[in-house]
Tab-separated table of C-alpha atoms in Angstrom:
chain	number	residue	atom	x	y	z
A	1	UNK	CA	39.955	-77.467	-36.244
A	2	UNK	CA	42.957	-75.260	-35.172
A	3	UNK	CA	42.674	-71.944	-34.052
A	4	UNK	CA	43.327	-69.142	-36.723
A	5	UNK	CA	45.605	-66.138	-35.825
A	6	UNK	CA	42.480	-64.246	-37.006
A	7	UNK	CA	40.184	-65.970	-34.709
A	8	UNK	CA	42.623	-65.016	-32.057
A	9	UNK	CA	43.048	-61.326	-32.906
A	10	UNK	CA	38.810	-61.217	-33.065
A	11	UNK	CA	38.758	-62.667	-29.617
A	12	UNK	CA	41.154	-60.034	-28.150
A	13	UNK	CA	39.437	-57.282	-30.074
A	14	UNK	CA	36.443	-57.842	-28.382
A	15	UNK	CA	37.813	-58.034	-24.813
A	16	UNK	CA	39.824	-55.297	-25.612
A	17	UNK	CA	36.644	-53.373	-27.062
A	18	UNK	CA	34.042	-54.471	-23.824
A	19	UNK	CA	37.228	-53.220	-21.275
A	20	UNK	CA	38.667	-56.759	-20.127
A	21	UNK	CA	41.739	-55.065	-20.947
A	22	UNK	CA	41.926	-51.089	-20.388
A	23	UNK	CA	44.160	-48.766	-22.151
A	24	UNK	CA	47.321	-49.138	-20.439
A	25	UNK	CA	47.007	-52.639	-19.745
A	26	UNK	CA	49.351	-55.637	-20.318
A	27	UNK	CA	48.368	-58.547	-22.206
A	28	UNK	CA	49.282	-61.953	-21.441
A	29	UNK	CA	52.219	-62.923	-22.399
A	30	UNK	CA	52.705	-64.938	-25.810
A	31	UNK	CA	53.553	-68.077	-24.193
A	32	UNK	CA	50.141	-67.666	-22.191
A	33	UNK	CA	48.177	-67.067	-25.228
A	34	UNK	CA	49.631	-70.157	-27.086
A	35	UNK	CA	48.986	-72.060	-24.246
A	36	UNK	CA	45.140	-70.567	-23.790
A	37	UNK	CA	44.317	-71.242	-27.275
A	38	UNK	CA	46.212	-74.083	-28.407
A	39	UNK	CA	47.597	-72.209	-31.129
A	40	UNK	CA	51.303	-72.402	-32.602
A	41	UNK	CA	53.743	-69.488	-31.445
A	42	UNK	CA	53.701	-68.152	-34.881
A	43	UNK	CA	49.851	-67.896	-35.111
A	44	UNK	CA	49.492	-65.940	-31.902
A	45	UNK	CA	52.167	-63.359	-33.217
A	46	UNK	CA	50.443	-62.931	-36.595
A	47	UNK	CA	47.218	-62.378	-34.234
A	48	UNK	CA	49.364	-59.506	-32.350
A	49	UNK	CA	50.621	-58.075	-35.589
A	50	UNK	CA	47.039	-57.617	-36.716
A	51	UNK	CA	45.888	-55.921	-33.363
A	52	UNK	CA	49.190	-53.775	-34.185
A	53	UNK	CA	48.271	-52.965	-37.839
A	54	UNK	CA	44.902	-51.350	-36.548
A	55	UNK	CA	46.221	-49.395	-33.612
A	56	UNK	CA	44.609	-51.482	-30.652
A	57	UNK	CA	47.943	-52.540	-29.220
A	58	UNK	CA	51.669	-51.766	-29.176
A	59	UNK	CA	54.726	-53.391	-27.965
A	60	UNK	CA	56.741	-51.657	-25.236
A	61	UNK	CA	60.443	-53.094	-24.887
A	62	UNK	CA	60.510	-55.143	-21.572
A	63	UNK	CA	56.713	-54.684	-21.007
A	64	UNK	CA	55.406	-56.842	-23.346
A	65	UNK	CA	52.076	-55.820	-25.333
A	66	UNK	CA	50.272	-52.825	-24.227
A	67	UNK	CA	46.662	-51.781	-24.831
A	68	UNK	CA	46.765	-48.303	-26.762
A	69	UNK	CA	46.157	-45.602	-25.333
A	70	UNK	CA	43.911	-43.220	-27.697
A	71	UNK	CA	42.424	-39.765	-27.809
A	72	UNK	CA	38.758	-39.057	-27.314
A	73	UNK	CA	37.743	-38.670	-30.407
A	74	UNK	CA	36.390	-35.267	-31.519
A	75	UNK	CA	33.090	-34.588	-33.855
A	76	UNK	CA	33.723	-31.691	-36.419
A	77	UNK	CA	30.314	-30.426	-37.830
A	78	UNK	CA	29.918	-30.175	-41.435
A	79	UNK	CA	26.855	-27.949	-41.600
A	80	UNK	CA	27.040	-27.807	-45.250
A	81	UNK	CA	27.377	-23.726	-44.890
A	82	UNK	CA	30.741	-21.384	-44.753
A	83	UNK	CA	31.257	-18.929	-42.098
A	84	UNK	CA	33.422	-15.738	-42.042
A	85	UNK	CA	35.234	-14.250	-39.337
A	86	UNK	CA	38.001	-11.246	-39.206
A	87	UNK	CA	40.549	-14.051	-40.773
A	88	UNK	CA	38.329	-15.255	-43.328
A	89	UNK	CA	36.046	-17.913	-44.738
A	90	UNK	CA	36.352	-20.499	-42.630
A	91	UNK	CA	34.007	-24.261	-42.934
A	92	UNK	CA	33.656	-26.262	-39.738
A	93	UNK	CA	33.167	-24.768	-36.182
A	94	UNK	CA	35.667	-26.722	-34.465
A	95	UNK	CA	38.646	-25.774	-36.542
A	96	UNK	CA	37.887	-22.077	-36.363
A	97	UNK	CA	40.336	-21.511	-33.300
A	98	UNK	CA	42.910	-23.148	-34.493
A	99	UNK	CA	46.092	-21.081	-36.728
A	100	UNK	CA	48.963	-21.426	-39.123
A	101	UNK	CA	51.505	-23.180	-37.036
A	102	UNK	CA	54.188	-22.047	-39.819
A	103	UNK	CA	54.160	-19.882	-42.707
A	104	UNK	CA	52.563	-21.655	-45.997
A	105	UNK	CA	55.088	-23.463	-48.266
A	106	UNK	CA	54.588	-23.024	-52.269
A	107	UNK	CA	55.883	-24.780	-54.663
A	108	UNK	CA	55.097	-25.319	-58.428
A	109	UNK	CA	54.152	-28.865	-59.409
A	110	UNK	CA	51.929	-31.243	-61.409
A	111	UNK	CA	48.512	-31.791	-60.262
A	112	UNK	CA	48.099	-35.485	-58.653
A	113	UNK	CA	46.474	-37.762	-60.979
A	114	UNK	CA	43.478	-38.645	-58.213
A	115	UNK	CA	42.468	-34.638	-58.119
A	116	UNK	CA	43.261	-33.784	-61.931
A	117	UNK	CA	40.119	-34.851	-62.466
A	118	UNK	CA	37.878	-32.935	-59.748
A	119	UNK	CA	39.815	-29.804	-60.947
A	120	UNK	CA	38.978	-30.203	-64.967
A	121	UNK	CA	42.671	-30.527	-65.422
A	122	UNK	CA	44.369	-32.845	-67.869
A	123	UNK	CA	46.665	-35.445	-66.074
A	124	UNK	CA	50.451	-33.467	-65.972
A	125	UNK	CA	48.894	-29.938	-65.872
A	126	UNK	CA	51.189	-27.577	-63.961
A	127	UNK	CA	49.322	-26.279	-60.752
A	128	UNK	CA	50.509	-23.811	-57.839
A	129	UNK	CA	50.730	-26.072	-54.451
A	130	UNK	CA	50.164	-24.417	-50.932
A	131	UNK	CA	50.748	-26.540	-47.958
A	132	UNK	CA	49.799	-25.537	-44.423
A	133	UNK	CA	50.056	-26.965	-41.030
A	134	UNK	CA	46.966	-26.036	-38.822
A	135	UNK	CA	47.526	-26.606	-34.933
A	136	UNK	CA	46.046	-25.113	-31.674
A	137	UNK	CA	47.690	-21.971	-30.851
A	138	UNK	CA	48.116	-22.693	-27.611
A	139	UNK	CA	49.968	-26.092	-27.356
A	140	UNK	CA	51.144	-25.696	-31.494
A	141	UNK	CA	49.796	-28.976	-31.355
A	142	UNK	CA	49.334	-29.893	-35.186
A	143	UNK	CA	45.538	-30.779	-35.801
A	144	UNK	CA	45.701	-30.610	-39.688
A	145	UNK	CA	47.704	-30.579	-42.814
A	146	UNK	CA	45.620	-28.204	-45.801
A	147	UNK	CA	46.979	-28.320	-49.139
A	148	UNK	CA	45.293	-25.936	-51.971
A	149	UNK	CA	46.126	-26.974	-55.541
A	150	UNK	CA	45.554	-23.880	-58.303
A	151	UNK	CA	45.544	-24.058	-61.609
A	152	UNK	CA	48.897	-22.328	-62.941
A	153	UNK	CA	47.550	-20.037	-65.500
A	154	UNK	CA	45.008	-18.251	-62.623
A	155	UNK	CA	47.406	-17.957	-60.137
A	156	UNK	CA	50.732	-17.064	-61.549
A	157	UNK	CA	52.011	-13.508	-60.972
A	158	UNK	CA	49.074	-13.325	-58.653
A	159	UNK	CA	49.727	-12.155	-54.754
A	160	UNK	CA	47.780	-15.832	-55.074
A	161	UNK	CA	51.369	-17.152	-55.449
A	162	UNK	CA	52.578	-15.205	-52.396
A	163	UNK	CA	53.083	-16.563	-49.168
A	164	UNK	CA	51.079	-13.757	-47.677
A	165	UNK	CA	47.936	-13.534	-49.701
A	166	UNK	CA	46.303	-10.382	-47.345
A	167	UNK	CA	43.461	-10.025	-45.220
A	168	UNK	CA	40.758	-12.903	-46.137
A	169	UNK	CA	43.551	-15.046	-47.771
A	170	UNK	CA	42.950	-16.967	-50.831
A	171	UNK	CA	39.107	-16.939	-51.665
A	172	UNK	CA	39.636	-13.062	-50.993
A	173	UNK	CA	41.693	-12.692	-53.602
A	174	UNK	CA	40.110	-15.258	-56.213
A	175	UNK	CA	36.679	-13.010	-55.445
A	176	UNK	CA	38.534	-9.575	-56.063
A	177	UNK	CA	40.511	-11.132	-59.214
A	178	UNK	CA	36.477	-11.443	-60.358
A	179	UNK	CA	35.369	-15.195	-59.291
A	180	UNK	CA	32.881	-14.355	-57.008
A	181	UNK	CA	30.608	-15.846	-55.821
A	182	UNK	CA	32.510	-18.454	-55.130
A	183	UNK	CA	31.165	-21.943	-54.109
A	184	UNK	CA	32.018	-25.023	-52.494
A	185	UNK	CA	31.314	-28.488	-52.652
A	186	UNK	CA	33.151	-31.390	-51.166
A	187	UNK	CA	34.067	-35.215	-50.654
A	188	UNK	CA	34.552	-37.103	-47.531
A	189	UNK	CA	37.427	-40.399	-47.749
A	190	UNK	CA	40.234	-41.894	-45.658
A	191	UNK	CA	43.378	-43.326	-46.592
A	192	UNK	CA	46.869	-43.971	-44.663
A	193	UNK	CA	49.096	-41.474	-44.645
A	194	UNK	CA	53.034	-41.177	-46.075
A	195	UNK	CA	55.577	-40.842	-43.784
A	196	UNK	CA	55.980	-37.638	-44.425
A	197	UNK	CA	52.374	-36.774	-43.242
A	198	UNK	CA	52.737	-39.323	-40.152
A	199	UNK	CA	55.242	-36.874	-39.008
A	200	UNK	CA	53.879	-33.712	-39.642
A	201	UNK	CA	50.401	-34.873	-37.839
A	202	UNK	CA	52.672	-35.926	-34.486
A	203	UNK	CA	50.852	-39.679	-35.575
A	204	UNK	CA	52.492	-42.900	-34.023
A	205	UNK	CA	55.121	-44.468	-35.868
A	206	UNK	CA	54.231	-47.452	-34.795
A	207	UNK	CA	50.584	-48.050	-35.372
A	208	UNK	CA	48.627	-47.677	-38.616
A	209	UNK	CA	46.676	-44.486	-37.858
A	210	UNK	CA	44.413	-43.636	-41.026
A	211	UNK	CA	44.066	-39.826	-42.327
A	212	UNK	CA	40.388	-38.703	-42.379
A	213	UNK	CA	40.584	-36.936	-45.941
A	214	UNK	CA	38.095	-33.928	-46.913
A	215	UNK	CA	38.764	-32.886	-50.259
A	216	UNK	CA	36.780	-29.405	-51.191
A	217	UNK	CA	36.351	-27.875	-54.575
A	218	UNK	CA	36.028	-24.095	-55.102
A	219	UNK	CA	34.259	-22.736	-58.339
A	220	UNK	CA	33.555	-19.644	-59.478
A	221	UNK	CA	30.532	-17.712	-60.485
A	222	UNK	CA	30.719	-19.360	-64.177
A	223	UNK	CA	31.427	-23.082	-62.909
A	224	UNK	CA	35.183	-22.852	-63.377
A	225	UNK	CA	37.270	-24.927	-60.929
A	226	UNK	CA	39.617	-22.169	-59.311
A	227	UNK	CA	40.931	-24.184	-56.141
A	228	UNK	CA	41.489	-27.047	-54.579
A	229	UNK	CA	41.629	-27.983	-50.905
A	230	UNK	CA	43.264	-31.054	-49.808
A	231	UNK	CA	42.430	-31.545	-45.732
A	232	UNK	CA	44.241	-34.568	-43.646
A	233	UNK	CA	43.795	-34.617	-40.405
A	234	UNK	CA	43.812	-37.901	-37.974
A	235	UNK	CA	40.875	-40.153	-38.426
A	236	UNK	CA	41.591	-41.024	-35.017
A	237	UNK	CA	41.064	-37.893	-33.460
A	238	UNK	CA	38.188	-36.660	-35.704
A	239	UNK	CA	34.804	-37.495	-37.308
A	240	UNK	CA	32.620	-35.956	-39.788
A	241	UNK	CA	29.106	-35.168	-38.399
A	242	UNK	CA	26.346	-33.640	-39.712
A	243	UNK	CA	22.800	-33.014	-39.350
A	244	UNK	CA	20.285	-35.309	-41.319
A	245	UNK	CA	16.622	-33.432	-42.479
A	246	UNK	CA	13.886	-34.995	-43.555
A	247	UNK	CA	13.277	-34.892	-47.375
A	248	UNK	CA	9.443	-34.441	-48.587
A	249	UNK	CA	9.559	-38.295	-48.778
A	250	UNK	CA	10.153	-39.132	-45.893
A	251	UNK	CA	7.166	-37.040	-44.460
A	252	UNK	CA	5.172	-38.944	-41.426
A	253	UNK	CA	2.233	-40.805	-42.810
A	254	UNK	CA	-0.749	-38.316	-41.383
A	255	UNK	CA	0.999	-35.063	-43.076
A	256	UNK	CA	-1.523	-35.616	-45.609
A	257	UNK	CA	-4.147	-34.706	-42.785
A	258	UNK	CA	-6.233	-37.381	-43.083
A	259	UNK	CA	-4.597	-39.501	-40.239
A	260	UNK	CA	-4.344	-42.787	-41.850
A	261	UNK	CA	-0.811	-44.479	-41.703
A	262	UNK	CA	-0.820	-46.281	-45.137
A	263	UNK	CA	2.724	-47.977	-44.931
């Protein structure tokens, strides 16, 4: 039975994956690979392609295909609390250093059908739409793009519609305008990014890099959807991680005292 391109791609995913070939490294050429696995020319390039689509390789002009080189990937902490600083509130540990690497833009626009929902809107509802670019302040390396989406009728002629909100930003203001408390709750997804977000994130252009998407919902006091927080940031570079505790049960089998193990 011939060789499939996808039987091809799996093979060099796994050598690729165990360190037969390192990041940086060349991989045969495709005249080699058609002649190691019997395959047709145009099976061993759909094989490549696929390696391509996922980010493992890339072609180089005059080098042939090159093993990717990645970044380590970094954990960020969802502890399932908020913390406060002199900025703000602020939710994972890891993104605490990092800044605005340009002022916020605003704009006034109609809430995207996927979030209308979350927010209790109906699908064409006008919303206020702040978009941020978080980086490192050191290198003004971007790290994250942070949209907030809020409704139109809470936020209009609000210093919520400024560019400068003040001291403790956004939720400040929502808690002084008489939310508070406010609370949080939020969803964890992925999806590939536009072009537009590919850029703005510094991600190849030549690789399909997904976005690791946290969307977070901010309600007031009396359950009323006041904000919405739309966070990107490269699934490449990032993963969620969290602590897990052990629910009453899942209690060890002698907690009853008795010491029998009845499972």
């Amino acid at each position: 039975m011939p060789v499939s391109y996808r039987d091809i791609a799996a093979d060099l995913r796994q050598q690729i994956g165990e360190g037969r070939y390192m990041p940086g490294d060349k991989l045969p050429m495709l005249t080699e690979l058609q002649a190691h696995y019997g395959a047709g020319y145009q099976t061993v390039r759909s094989a490549i392609s696929l390696l391509e689509q996922e980010g493992l390789v890339v072609a180089v002009r005059r080098r042939g295909t090159i093993v990717r080189e990645r970044p380590e990937k970094r954990r960020i902490t969802r502890s399932r609390q908020v913390f406060r600083d002199e900025i703000g509130y602020y939710f994972d540990q890891t993104a605490q250093p990092w800044v605005a690497l340009a002022p916020p833009t605003l704009r006034w626009g109609i809430v995207p059908v996927d979030l209308a929902g979350l927010m209790g809107l109906p699908t064409g509802s006008e919303v206020l739409v702040r978009d941020r670019v978080m980086g490192d302040p050191e290198s003004r390396m971007p790290k994250q793009l942070a949209t907030s989406y809020l409704p139109a009728d809470l936020a209009r002629g609000t210093r919520l519609a400024e560019a400068d909100t003040g001291p403790g930003g956004i939720y400040d203001r929502l808690e002084e305008m008489g939310h508070r408390p406010l609370r949080w709750s939020e969803g964890v997804s992925a999806r590939m990014p536009s072009p537009e977000e590919a850029e703005a994130l510094n991600l190849p252009a030549d690789v399909g890099v997904p976005l690791l998407r946290v969307v977070r919902v901010t309600t007031s006091a009396h359950g009323e959807v006041v904000e919405l927080n739309d966070t990107r940031m490269s699934a490449e570079e990032f993963e969620i991680g969290y602590s897990i505790r052990r629910h009453a049960s899942a209690r060890l089998a002698d907690d009853d005292g008795d010491g029998d193990d009845d499972r």
